[in-house]
């Protein structure tokens, strides 16, 4: 070539733009970051999918266990309902026996119990084994067993601080032996609330959770 663009020497001029090293370095760093993020994301996905089955299995196991507990609680609840089938006060015959030196106390107490629906049996002084020997509110006496215990529980709602005992009687009647600390029957509202609590006990927290 001649003229203005004459080539001299042994080297030829470069015909392309020089490389930009800064861009190359940035592109390399971007590629490394992308690869790193991709690898991390892949590991997370593997953990999620591999742990999903075990989590579901654990959840199923927990659900099964919870279901078993709820079934047990339901059985217990039925048992509680059975135990809560208490006799009506009108079917409980009460013998009122006065172990104090206060005259007429047995009759007045029997009258109050009758007003509250109880059936009154014998009204008399207490036998020698109790006479002047009961310091608290009184003693509730009845036959052993579920029926006797149920009758005594119903009668016990009418008093505060009375002891419960069992003897070898064969009948269904129960005794209330009046003690020295006896003043009067429990307030009627309190007695009704106590009777309701016996007949309809509240469920435990565990049973409430099962309902949820």
JSON list of C-alpha atoms in Angstrom, two decimals:
[
{"chain": "A", "resi": 1, "resn": "UNK", "atom": "CA", "xyz": [0.00, 0.00, 0.00]},
{"chain": "A", "resi": 2, "resn": "UNK", "atom": "CA", "xyz": [1.29, 3.42, -0.75]},
{"chain": "A", "resi": 3, "resn": "UNK", "atom": "CA", "xyz": [0.60, 6.99, -0.07]},
{"chain": "A", "resi": 4, "resn": "UNK", "atom": "CA", "xyz": [-0.69, 8.05, 3.30]},
{"chain": "A", "resi": 5, "resn": "UNK", "atom": "CA", "xyz": [-1.27, 4.49, 4.63]},
{"chain": "A", "resi": 6, "resn": "UNK", "atom": "CA", "xyz": [2.07, 3.03, 3.64]},
{"chain": "A", "resi": 7, "resn": "UNK", "atom": "CA", "xyz": [3.12, 0.15, 5.91]},
{"chain": "A", "resi": 8, "resn": "UNK", "atom": "CA", "xyz": [6.65, 0.17, 7.08]},
{"chain": "A", "resi": 9, "resn": "UNK", "atom": "CA", "xyz": [8.59, -2.19, 9.29]},
{"chain": "A", "resi": 10, "resn": "UNK", "atom": "CA", "xyz": [8.11, -5.89, 9.96]},
{"chain": "A", "resi": 11, "resn": "UNK", "atom": "CA", "xyz": [4.83, -5.72, 12.01]},
{"chain": "A", "resi": 12, "resn": "UNK", "atom": "CA", "xyz": [1.29, -5.35, 10.78]},
{"chain": "A", "resi": 13, "resn": "UNK", "atom": "CA", "xyz": [-1.21, -3.14, 12.61]},
{"chain": "A", "resi": 14, "resn": "UNK", "atom": "CA", "xyz": [-4.01, -4.79, 14.72]},
{"chain": "A", "resi": 15, "resn": "UNK", "atom": "CA", "xyz": [-7.35, -4.81, 12.96]},
{"chain": "A", "resi": 16, "resn": "UNK", "atom": "CA", "xyz": [-9.56, -5.52, 16.10]},
{"chain": "A", "resi": 17, "resn": "UNK", "atom": "CA", "xyz": [-10.32, -3.59, 19.28]},
{"chain": "A", "resi": 18, "resn": "UNK", "atom": "CA", "xyz": [-8.19, -4.43, 22.29]},
{"chain": "A", "resi": 19, "resn": "UNK", "atom": "CA", "xyz": [-9.84, -6.62, 24.89]},
{"chain": "A", "resi": 20, "resn": "UNK", "atom": "CA", "xyz": [-11.35, -5.00, 27.98]},
{"chain": "A", "resi": 21, "resn": "UNK", "atom": "CA", "xyz": [-9.85, -6.88, 30.92]},
{"chain": "A", "resi": 22, "resn": "UNK", "atom": "CA", "xyz": [-12.23, -5.29, 33.39]},
{"chain": "A", "resi": 23, "resn": "UNK", "atom": "CA", "xyz": [-15.25, -6.70, 31.59]},
{"chain": "A", "resi": 24, "resn": "UNK", "atom": "CA", "xyz": [-13.67, -10.13, 31.47]},
{"chain": "A", "resi": 25, "resn": "UNK", "atom": "CA", "xyz": [-13.04, -10.11, 35.24]},
{"chain": "A", "resi": 26, "resn": "UNK", "atom": "CA", "xyz": [-16.59, -8.98, 36.01]},
{"chain": "A", "resi": 27, "resn": "UNK", "atom": "CA", "xyz": [-18.07, -11.56, 33.68]},
{"chain": "A", "resi": 28, "resn": "UNK", "atom": "CA", "xyz": [-16.02, -14.28, 35.39]},
{"chain": "A", "resi": 29, "resn": "UNK", "atom": "CA", "xyz": [-17.15, -13.19, 38.86]},
{"chain": "A", "resi": 30, "resn": "UNK", "atom": "CA", "xyz": [-20.78, -13.12, 37.71]},
{"chain": "A", "resi": 31, "resn": "UNK", "atom": "CA", "xyz": [-20.46, -16.63, 36.33]},
{"chain": "A", "resi": 32, "resn": "UNK", "atom": "CA", "xyz": [-18.95, -17.91, 39.59]},
{"chain": "A", "resi": 33, "resn": "UNK", "atom": "CA", "xyz": [-21.74, -16.30, 41.62]},
{"chain": "A", "resi": 34, "resn": "UNK", "atom": "CA", "xyz": [-24.39, -17.76, 39.36]},
{"chain": "A", "resi": 35, "resn": "UNK", "atom": "CA", "xyz": [-22.90, -21.23, 39.67]},
{"chain": "A", "resi": 36, "resn": "UNK", "atom": "CA", "xyz": [-22.67, -20.89, 43.45]},
{"chain": "A", "resi": 37, "resn": "UNK", "atom": "CA", "xyz": [-26.29, -19.77, 43.76]},
{"chain": "A", "resi": 38, "resn": "UNK", "atom": "CA", "xyz": [-27.41, -22.55, 41.47]},
{"chain": "A", "resi": 39, "resn": "UNK", "atom": "CA", "xyz": [-25.59, -25.15, 43.53]},
{"chain": "A", "resi": 40, "resn": "UNK", "atom": "CA", "xyz": [-27.01, -23.79, 46.79]},
{"chain": "A", "resi": 41, "resn": "UNK", "atom": "CA", "xyz": [-30.53, -23.78, 45.39]},
{"chain": "A", "resi": 42, "resn": "UNK", "atom": "CA", "xyz": [-30.13, -27.35, 44.21]},
{"chain": "A", "resi": 43, "resn": "UNK", "atom": "CA", "xyz": [-29.07, -28.46, 47.69]},
{"chain": "A", "resi": 44, "resn": "UNK", "atom": "CA", "xyz": [-32.07, -26.71, 49.23]},
{"chain": "A", "resi": 45, "resn": "UNK", "atom": "CA", "xyz": [-34.43, -28.44, 46.84]},
{"chain": "A", "resi": 46, "resn": "UNK", "atom": "CA", "xyz": [-32.85, -31.79, 47.62]},
{"chain": "A", "resi": 47, "resn": "UNK", "atom": "CA", "xyz": [-33.28, -31.18, 51.36]},
{"chain": "A", "resi": 48, "resn": "UNK", "atom": "CA", "xyz": [-36.89, -30.13, 50.92]},
{"chain": "A", "resi": 49, "resn": "UNK", "atom": "CA", "xyz": [-37.89, -33.08, 48.79]},
{"chain": "A", "resi": 50, "resn": "UNK", "atom": "CA", "xyz": [-35.93, -35.62, 50.81]},
{"chain": "A", "resi": 51, "resn": "UNK", "atom": "CA", "xyz": [-37.32, -34.27, 54.10]},
{"chain": "A", "resi": 52, "resn": "UNK", "atom": "CA", "xyz": [-40.88, -34.04, 52.89]},
{"chain": "A", "resi": 53, "resn": "UNK", "atom": "CA", "xyz": [-41.57, -37.73, 53.09]},
{"chain": "A", "resi": 54, "resn": "UNK", "atom": "CA", "xyz": [-40.11, -38.04, 56.58]},
{"chain": "A", "resi": 55, "resn": "UNK", "atom": "CA", "xyz": [-42.04, -34.98, 57.73]},
{"chain": "A", "resi": 56, "resn": "UNK", "atom": "CA", "xyz": [-45.25, -36.46, 56.34]},
{"chain": "A", "resi": 57, "resn": "UNK", "atom": "CA", "xyz": [-44.47, -39.74, 58.01]},
{"chain": "A", "resi": 58, "resn": "UNK", "atom": "CA", "xyz": [-43.83, -37.99, 61.30]},
{"chain": "A", "resi": 59, "resn": "UNK", "atom": "CA", "xyz": [-47.04, -36.03, 60.90]},
{"chain": "A", "resi": 60, "resn": "UNK", "atom": "CA", "xyz": [-48.99, -39.20, 60.17]},
{"chain": "A", "resi": 61, "resn": "UNK", "atom": "CA", "xyz": [-47.46, -40.88, 63.18]},
{"chain": "A", "resi": 62, "resn": "UNK", "atom": "CA", "xyz": [-48.29, -37.89, 65.36]},
{"chain": "A", "resi": 63, "resn": "UNK", "atom": "CA", "xyz": [-51.81, -37.79, 64.01]},
{"chain": "A", "resi": 64, "resn": "UNK", "atom": "CA", "xyz": [-52.24, -41.48, 64.62]},
{"chain": "A", "resi": 65, "resn": "UNK", "atom": "CA", "xyz": [-50.97, -41.12, 68.16]},
{"chain": "A", "resi": 66, "resn": "UNK", "atom": "CA", "xyz": [-53.22, -38.14, 68.76]},
{"chain": "A", "resi": 67, "resn": "UNK", "atom": "CA", "xyz": [-56.12, -40.09, 67.34]},
{"chain": "A", "resi": 68, "resn": "UNK", "atom": "CA", "xyz": [-55.37, -42.91, 69.75]},
{"chain": "A", "resi": 69, "resn": "UNK", "atom": "CA", "xyz": [-55.24, -40.49, 72.67]},
{"chain": "A", "resi": 70, "resn": "UNK", "atom": "CA", "xyz": [-58.55, -38.97, 71.63]},
{"chain": "A", "resi": 71, "resn": "UNK", "atom": "CA", "xyz": [-60.07, -42.44, 71.39]},
{"chain": "A", "resi": 72, "resn": "UNK", "atom": "CA", "xyz": [-58.83, -43.20, 74.90]},
{"chain": "A", "resi": 73, "resn": "UNK", "atom": "CA", "xyz": [-60.20, -39.89, 76.16]},
{"chain": "A", "resi": 74, "resn": "UNK", "atom": "CA", "xyz": [-63.54, -40.62, 74.52]},
{"chain": "A", "resi": 75, "resn": "UNK", "atom": "CA", "xyz": [-63.66, -43.94, 76.33]},
{"chain": "A", "resi": 76, "resn": "UNK", "atom": "CA", "xyz": [-62.81, -42.20, 79.61]},
{"chain": "A", "resi": 77, "resn": "UNK", "atom": "CA", "xyz": [-65.50, -39.61, 78.95]},
{"chain": "A", "resi": 78, "resn": "UNK", "atom": "CA", "xyz": [-68.08, -42.37, 78.51]},
{"chain": "A", "resi": 79, "resn": "UNK", "atom": "CA", "xyz": [-66.91, -43.91, 81.76]},
{"chain": "A", "resi": 80, "resn": "UNK", "atom": "CA", "xyz": [-67.30, -40.54, 83.49]},
{"chain": "A", "resi": 81, "resn": "UNK", "atom": "CA", "xyz": [-70.84, -40.23, 82.17]},
{"chain": "A", "resi": 82, "resn": "UNK", "atom": "CA", "xyz": [-71.59, -43.69, 83.51]},
{"chain": "A", "resi": 83, "resn": "UNK", "atom": "CA", "xyz": [-70.16, -42.76, 86.90]},
{"chain": "A", "resi": 84, "resn": "UNK", "atom": "CA", "xyz": [-72.11, -39.51, 86.84]},
{"chain": "A", "resi": 85, "resn": "UNK", "atom": "CA", "xyz": [-75.47, -41.37, 86.72]},
{"chain": "A", "resi": 86, "resn": "UNK", "atom": "CA", "xyz": [-76.36, -40.49, 90.30]},
{"chain": "A", "resi": 87, "resn": "UNK", "atom": "CA", "xyz": [-79.68, -41.16, 92.01]},
{"chain": "A", "resi": 88, "resn": "UNK", "atom": "CA", "xyz": [-82.26, -38.43, 92.31]},
{"chain": "A", "resi": 89, "resn": "UNK", "atom": "CA", "xyz": [-82.57, -37.01, 95.85]},
{"chain": "A", "resi": 90, "resn": "UNK", "atom": "CA", "xyz": [-86.16, -38.27, 95.96]},
{"chain": "A", "resi": 91, "resn": "UNK", "atom": "CA", "xyz": [-84.86, -41.85, 95.76]},
{"chain": "A", "resi": 92, "resn": "UNK", "atom": "CA", "xyz": [-82.38, -41.37, 98.63]},
{"chain": "A", "resi": 93, "resn": "UNK", "atom": "CA", "xyz": [-83.86, -42.33, 102.00]},
{"chain": "A", "resi": 94, "resn": "UNK", "atom": "CA", "xyz": [-82.10, -40.48, 104.81]},
{"chain": "A", "resi": 95, "resn": "UNK", "atom": "CA", "xyz": [-82.13, -41.36, 108.50]},
{"chain": "A", "resi": 96, "resn": "UNK", "atom": "CA", "xyz": [-81.35, -38.24, 110.54]},
{"chain": "A", "resi": 97, "resn": "UNK", "atom": "CA", "xyz": [-79.68, -39.03, 113.86]},
{"chain": "A", "resi": 98, "resn": "UNK", "atom": "CA", "xyz": [-78.80, -36.42, 116.47]},
{"chain": "A", "resi": 99, "resn": "UNK", "atom": "CA", "xyz": [-75.44, -36.95, 118.22]},
{"chain": "A", "resi": 100, "resn": "UNK", "atom": "CA", "xyz": [-75.54, -33.57, 119.99]},
{"chain": "A", "resi": 101, "resn": "UNK", "atom": "CA", "xyz": [-77.25, -32.34, 123.15]},
{"chain": "A", "resi": 102, "resn": "UNK", "atom": "CA", "xyz": [-79.44, -29.89, 121.20]},
{"chain": "A", "resi": 103, "resn": "UNK", "atom": "CA", "xyz": [-83.02, -31.03, 121.39]},
{"chain": "A", "resi": 104, "resn": "UNK", "atom": "CA", "xyz": [-85.14, -31.12, 118.23]},
{"chain": "A", "resi": 105, "resn": "UNK", "atom": "CA", "xyz": [-82.15, -30.74, 115.89]},
{"chain": "A", "resi": 106, "resn": "UNK", "atom": "CA", "xyz": [-82.75, -34.04, 114.11]},
{"chain": "A", "resi": 107, "resn": "UNK", "atom": "CA", "xyz": [-86.37, -33.16, 113.29]},
{"chain": "A", "resi": 108, "resn": "UNK", "atom": "CA", "xyz": [-85.59, -29.66, 112.00]},
{"chain": "A", "resi": 109, "resn": "UNK", "atom": "CA", "xyz": [-82.76, -31.01, 109.85]},
{"chain": "A", "resi": 110, "resn": "UNK", "atom": "CA", "xyz": [-84.99, -33.75, 108.48]},
{"chain": "A", "resi": 111, "resn": "UNK", "atom": "CA", "xyz": [-87.63, -31.18, 107.60]},
{"chain": "A", "resi": 112, "resn": "UNK", "atom": "CA", "xyz": [-85.09, -29.11, 105.64]},
{"chain": "A", "resi": 113, "resn": "UNK", "atom": "CA", "xyz": [-83.82, -32.18, 103.77]},
{"chain": "A", "resi": 114, "resn": "UNK", "atom": "CA", "xyz": [-87.38, -33.12, 102.90]},
{"chain": "A", "resi": 115, "resn": "UNK", "atom": "CA", "xyz": [-87.98, -29.66, 101.45]},
{"chain": "A", "resi": 116, "resn": "UNK", "atom": "CA", "xyz": [-84.97, -30.26, 99.18]},
{"chain": "A", "resi": 117, "resn": "UNK", "atom": "CA", "xyz": [-86.47, -33.44, 97.81]},
{"chain": "A", "resi": 118, "resn": "UNK", "atom": "CA", "xyz": [-84.94, -36.16, 99.98]},
{"chain": "A", "resi": 119, "resn": "UNK", "atom": "CA", "xyz": [-86.97, -39.03, 101.36]},
{"chain": "A", "resi": 120, "resn": "UNK", "atom": "CA", "xyz": [-86.86, -39.09, 105.15]},
{"chain": "A", "resi": 121, "resn": "UNK", "atom": "CA", "xyz": [-86.62, -42.33, 107.07]},
{"chain": "A", "resi": 122, "resn": "UNK", "atom": "CA", "xyz": [-85.94, -42.56, 110.81]},
{"chain": "A", "resi": 123, "resn": "UNK", "atom": "CA", "xyz": [-85.52, -39.40, 112.90]},
{"chain": "A", "resi": 124, "resn": "UNK", "atom": "CA", "xyz": [-83.96, -40.15, 116.30]},
{"chain": "A", "resi": 125, "resn": "UNK", "atom": "CA", "xyz": [-81.00, -39.76, 118.60]},
{"chain": "A", "resi": 126, "resn": "UNK", "atom": "CA", "xyz": [-77.70, -41.25, 117.46]},
{"chain": "A", "resi": 127, "resn": "UNK", "atom": "CA", "xyz": [-76.61, -44.65, 118.82]},
{"chain": "A", "resi": 128, "resn": "UNK", "atom": "CA", "xyz": [-74.11, -44.81, 121.69]},
{"chain": "A", "resi": 129, "resn": "UNK", "atom": "CA", "xyz": [-71.11, -45.19, 119.39]},
{"chain": "A", "resi": 130, "resn": "UNK", "atom": "CA", "xyz": [-71.75, -41.68, 118.02]},
{"chain": "A", "resi": 131, "resn": "UNK", "atom": "CA", "xyz": [-73.64, -39.91, 120.84]},
{"chain": "A", "resi": 132, "resn": "UNK", "atom": "CA", "xyz": [-71.68, -36.79, 121.90]},
{"chain": "A", "resi": 133, "resn": "UNK", "atom": "CA", "xyz": [-68.65, -38.16, 120.02]},
{"chain": "A", "resi": 134, "resn": "UNK", "atom": "CA", "xyz": [-68.92, -36.37, 116.64]},
{"chain": "A", "resi": 135, "resn": "UNK", "atom": "CA", "xyz": [-67.09, -33.06, 116.80]},
{"chain": "A", "resi": 136, "resn": "UNK", "atom": "CA", "xyz": [-67.35, -31.98, 113.15]},
{"chain": "A", "resi": 137, "resn": "UNK", "atom": "CA", "xyz": [-70.45, -31.24, 111.05]},
{"chain": "A", "resi": 138, "resn": "UNK", "atom": "CA", "xyz": [-71.51, -34.85, 110.99]},
{"chain": "A", "resi": 139, "resn": "UNK", "atom": "CA", "xyz": [-71.03, -38.32, 109.58]},
{"chain": "A", "resi": 140, "resn": "UNK", "atom": "CA", "xyz": [-72.61, -39.77, 106.45]},
{"chain": "A", "resi": 141, "resn": "UNK", "atom": "CA", "xyz": [-73.12, -43.52, 106.69]},
{"chain": "A", "resi": 142, "resn": "UNK", "atom": "CA", "xyz": [-74.14, -45.99, 104.00]},
{"chain": "A", "resi": 143, "resn": "UNK", "atom": "CA", "xyz": [-73.59, -49.40, 102.50]},
{"chain": "A", "resi": 144, "resn": "UNK", "atom": "CA", "xyz": [-70.35, -49.99, 100.58]},
{"chain": "A", "resi": 145, "resn": "UNK", "atom": "CA", "xyz": [-70.35, -50.30, 96.80]},
{"chain": "A", "resi": 146, "resn": "UNK", "atom": "CA", "xyz": [-71.20, -48.04, 93.89]},
{"chain": "A", "resi": 147, "resn": "UNK", "atom": "CA", "xyz": [-74.86, -47.56, 94.82]},
{"chain": "A", "resi": 148, "resn": "UNK", "atom": "CA", "xyz": [-74.13, -46.72, 98.43]},
{"chain": "A", "resi": 149, "resn": "UNK", "atom": "CA", "xyz": [-71.30, -44.39, 97.46]},
{"chain": "A", "resi": 150, "resn": "UNK", "atom": "CA", "xyz": [-73.55, -42.61, 94.92]},
{"chain": "A", "resi": 151, "resn": "UNK", "atom": "CA", "xyz": [-76.27, -42.03, 97.51]},
{"chain": "A", "resi": 152, "resn": "UNK", "atom": "CA", "xyz": [-73.79, -40.66, 100.02]},
{"chain": "A", "resi": 153, "resn": "UNK", "atom": "CA", "xyz": [-72.32, -38.31, 97.41]},
{"chain": "A", "resi": 154, "resn": "UNK", "atom": "CA", "xyz": [-75.77, -36.92, 96.62]},
{"chain": "A", "resi": 155, "resn": "UNK", "atom": "CA", "xyz": [-76.55, -36.43, 100.31]},
{"chain": "A", "resi": 156, "resn": "UNK", "atom": "CA", "xyz": [-73.10, -34.95, 100.92]},
{"chain": "A", "resi": 157, "resn": "UNK", "atom": "CA", "xyz": [-73.86, -32.00, 98.64]},
{"chain": "A", "resi": 158, "resn": "UNK", "atom": "CA", "xyz": [-76.14, -30.67, 101.38]},
{"chain": "A", "resi": 159, "resn": "UNK", "atom": "CA", "xyz": [-73.45, -30.38, 104.05]},
{"chain": "A", "resi": 160, "resn": "UNK", "atom": "CA", "xyz": [-70.04, -28.82, 104.55]},
{"chain": "A", "resi": 161, "resn": "UNK", "atom": "CA", "xyz": [-67.36, -30.69, 106.46]},
{"chain": "A", "resi": 162, "resn": "UNK", "atom": "CA", "xyz": [-69.19, -34.00, 106.96]},
{"chain": "A", "resi": 163, "resn": "UNK", "atom": "CA", "xyz": [-67.23, -37.28, 106.95]},
{"chain": "A", "resi": 164, "resn": "UNK", "atom": "CA", "xyz": [-68.26, -40.26, 104.82]},
{"chain": "A", "resi": 165, "resn": "UNK", "atom": "CA", "xyz": [-68.11, -43.80, 106.16]},
{"chain": "A", "resi": 166, "resn": "UNK", "atom": "CA", "xyz": [-69.41, -47.22, 105.17]},
{"chain": "A", "resi": 167, "resn": "UNK", "atom": "CA", "xyz": [-70.95, -49.92, 107.33]},
{"chain": "A", "resi": 168, "resn": "UNK", "atom": "CA", "xyz": [-72.28, -53.44, 106.79]},
{"chain": "A", "resi": 169, "resn": "UNK", "atom": "CA", "xyz": [-75.95, -52.53, 106.29]},
{"chain": "A", "resi": 170, "resn": "UNK", "atom": "CA", "xyz": [-77.93, -54.34, 103.62]},
{"chain": "A", "resi": 171, "resn": "UNK", "atom": "CA", "xyz": [-80.52, -51.69, 102.86]},
{"chain": "A", "resi": 172, "resn": "UNK", "atom": "CA", "xyz": [-80.38, -48.71, 100.50]},
{"chain": "A", "resi": 173, "resn": "UNK", "atom": "CA", "xyz": [-80.99, -46.10, 103.19]},
{"chain": "A", "resi": 174, "resn": "UNK", "atom": "CA", "xyz": [-78.25, -43.74, 104.40]},
{"chain": "A", "resi": 175, "resn": "UNK", "atom": "CA", "xyz": [-77.66, -41.97, 107.71]},
{"chain": "A", "resi": 176, "resn": "UNK", "atom": "CA", "xyz": [-76.74, -38.44, 108.57]},
{"chain": "A", "resi": 177, "resn": "UNK", "atom": "CA", "xyz": [-75.38, -38.31, 112.12]},
{"chain": "A", "resi": 178, "resn": "UNK", "atom": "CA", "xyz": [-75.44, -34.70, 113.29]},
{"chain": "A", "resi": 179, "resn": "UNK", "atom": "CA", "xyz": [-72.20, -33.52, 114.89]},
{"chain": "A", "resi": 180, "resn": "UNK", "atom": "CA", "xyz": [-71.38, -30.72, 117.31]},
{"chain": "A", "resi": 181, "resn": "UNK", "atom": "CA", "xyz": [-70.13, -28.35, 114.57]},
{"chain": "A", "resi": 182, "resn": "UNK", "atom": "CA", "xyz": [-73.37, -28.60, 112.59]},
{"chain": "A", "resi": 183, "resn": "UNK", "atom": "CA", "xyz": [-75.28, -25.35, 112.21]},
{"chain": "A", "resi": 184, "resn": "UNK", "atom": "CA", "xyz": [-77.46, -25.71, 109.14]},
{"chain": "A", "resi": 185, "resn": "UNK", "atom": "CA", "xyz": [-77.57, -27.20, 105.67]},
{"chain": "A", "resi": 186, "resn": "UNK", "atom": "CA", "xyz": [-75.38, -25.78, 102.95]},
{"chain": "A", "resi": 187, "resn": "UNK", "atom": "CA", "xyz": [-76.91, -22.88, 101.05]},
{"chain": "A", "resi": 188, "resn": "UNK", "atom": "CA", "xyz": [-79.40, -24.26, 98.55]},
{"chain": "A", "resi": 189, "resn": "UNK", "atom": "CA", "xyz": [-77.65, -22.64, 95.58]},
{"chain": "A", "resi": 190, "resn": "UNK", "atom": "CA", "xyz": [-74.31, -24.12, 96.64]},
{"chain": "A", "resi": 191, "resn": "UNK", "atom": "CA", "xyz": [-75.89, -27.54, 97.17]},
{"chain": "A", "resi": 192, "resn": "UNK", "atom": "CA", "xyz": [-77.54, -27.42, 93.74]},
{"chain": "A", "resi": 193, "resn": "UNK", "atom": "CA", "xyz": [-74.26, -26.41, 92.12]},
{"chain": "A", "resi": 194, "resn": "UNK", "atom": "CA", "xyz": [-72.44, -29.26, 93.87]},
{"chain": "A", "resi": 195, "resn": "UNK", "atom": "CA", "xyz": [-75.10, -31.73, 92.73]},
{"chain": "A", "resi": 196, "resn": "UNK", "atom": "CA", "xyz": [-74.84, -30.45, 89.15]},
{"chain": "A", "resi": 197, "resn": "UNK", "atom": "CA", "xyz": [-71.07, -30.82, 89.25]},
{"chain": "A", "resi": 198, "resn": "UNK", "atom": "CA", "xyz": [-71.46, -34.45, 90.32]},
{"chain": "A", "resi": 199, "resn": "UNK", "atom": "CA", "xyz": [-73.92, -35.22, 87.53]},
{"chain": "A", "resi": 200, "resn": "UNK", "atom": "CA", "xyz": [-72.12, -33.32, 84.76]},
{"chain": "A", "resi": 201, "resn": "UNK", "atom": "CA", "xyz": [-68.36, -33.17, 85.38]},
{"chain": "A", "resi": 202, "resn": "UNK", "atom": "CA", "xyz": [-66.37, -30.82, 83.15]},
{"chain": "A", "resi": 203, "resn": "UNK", "atom": "CA", "xyz": [-64.08, -32.42, 80.52]},
{"chain": "A", "resi": 204, "resn": "UNK", "atom": "CA", "xyz": [-60.34, -32.35, 81.07]},
{"chain": "A", "resi": 205, "resn": "UNK", "atom": "CA", "xyz": [-58.01, -30.11, 78.93]},
{"chain": "A", "resi": 206, "resn": "UNK", "atom": "CA", "xyz": [-56.78, -33.08, 76.95]},
{"chain": "A", "resi": 207, "resn": "UNK", "atom": "CA", "xyz": [-60.33, -33.91, 75.83]},
{"chain": "A", "resi": 208, "resn": "UNK", "atom": "CA", "xyz": [-60.87, -30.29, 74.83]},
{"chain": "A", "resi": 209, "resn": "UNK", "atom": "CA", "xyz": [-57.80, -30.44, 72.62]},
{"chain": "A", "resi": 210, "resn": "UNK", "atom": "CA", "xyz": [-59.16, -33.56, 70.93]},
{"chain": "A", "resi": 211, "resn": "UNK", "atom": "CA", "xyz": [-62.30, -31.65, 69.99]},
{"chain": "A", "resi": 212, "resn": "UNK", "atom": "CA", "xyz": [-60.17, -28.97, 68.36]}
]
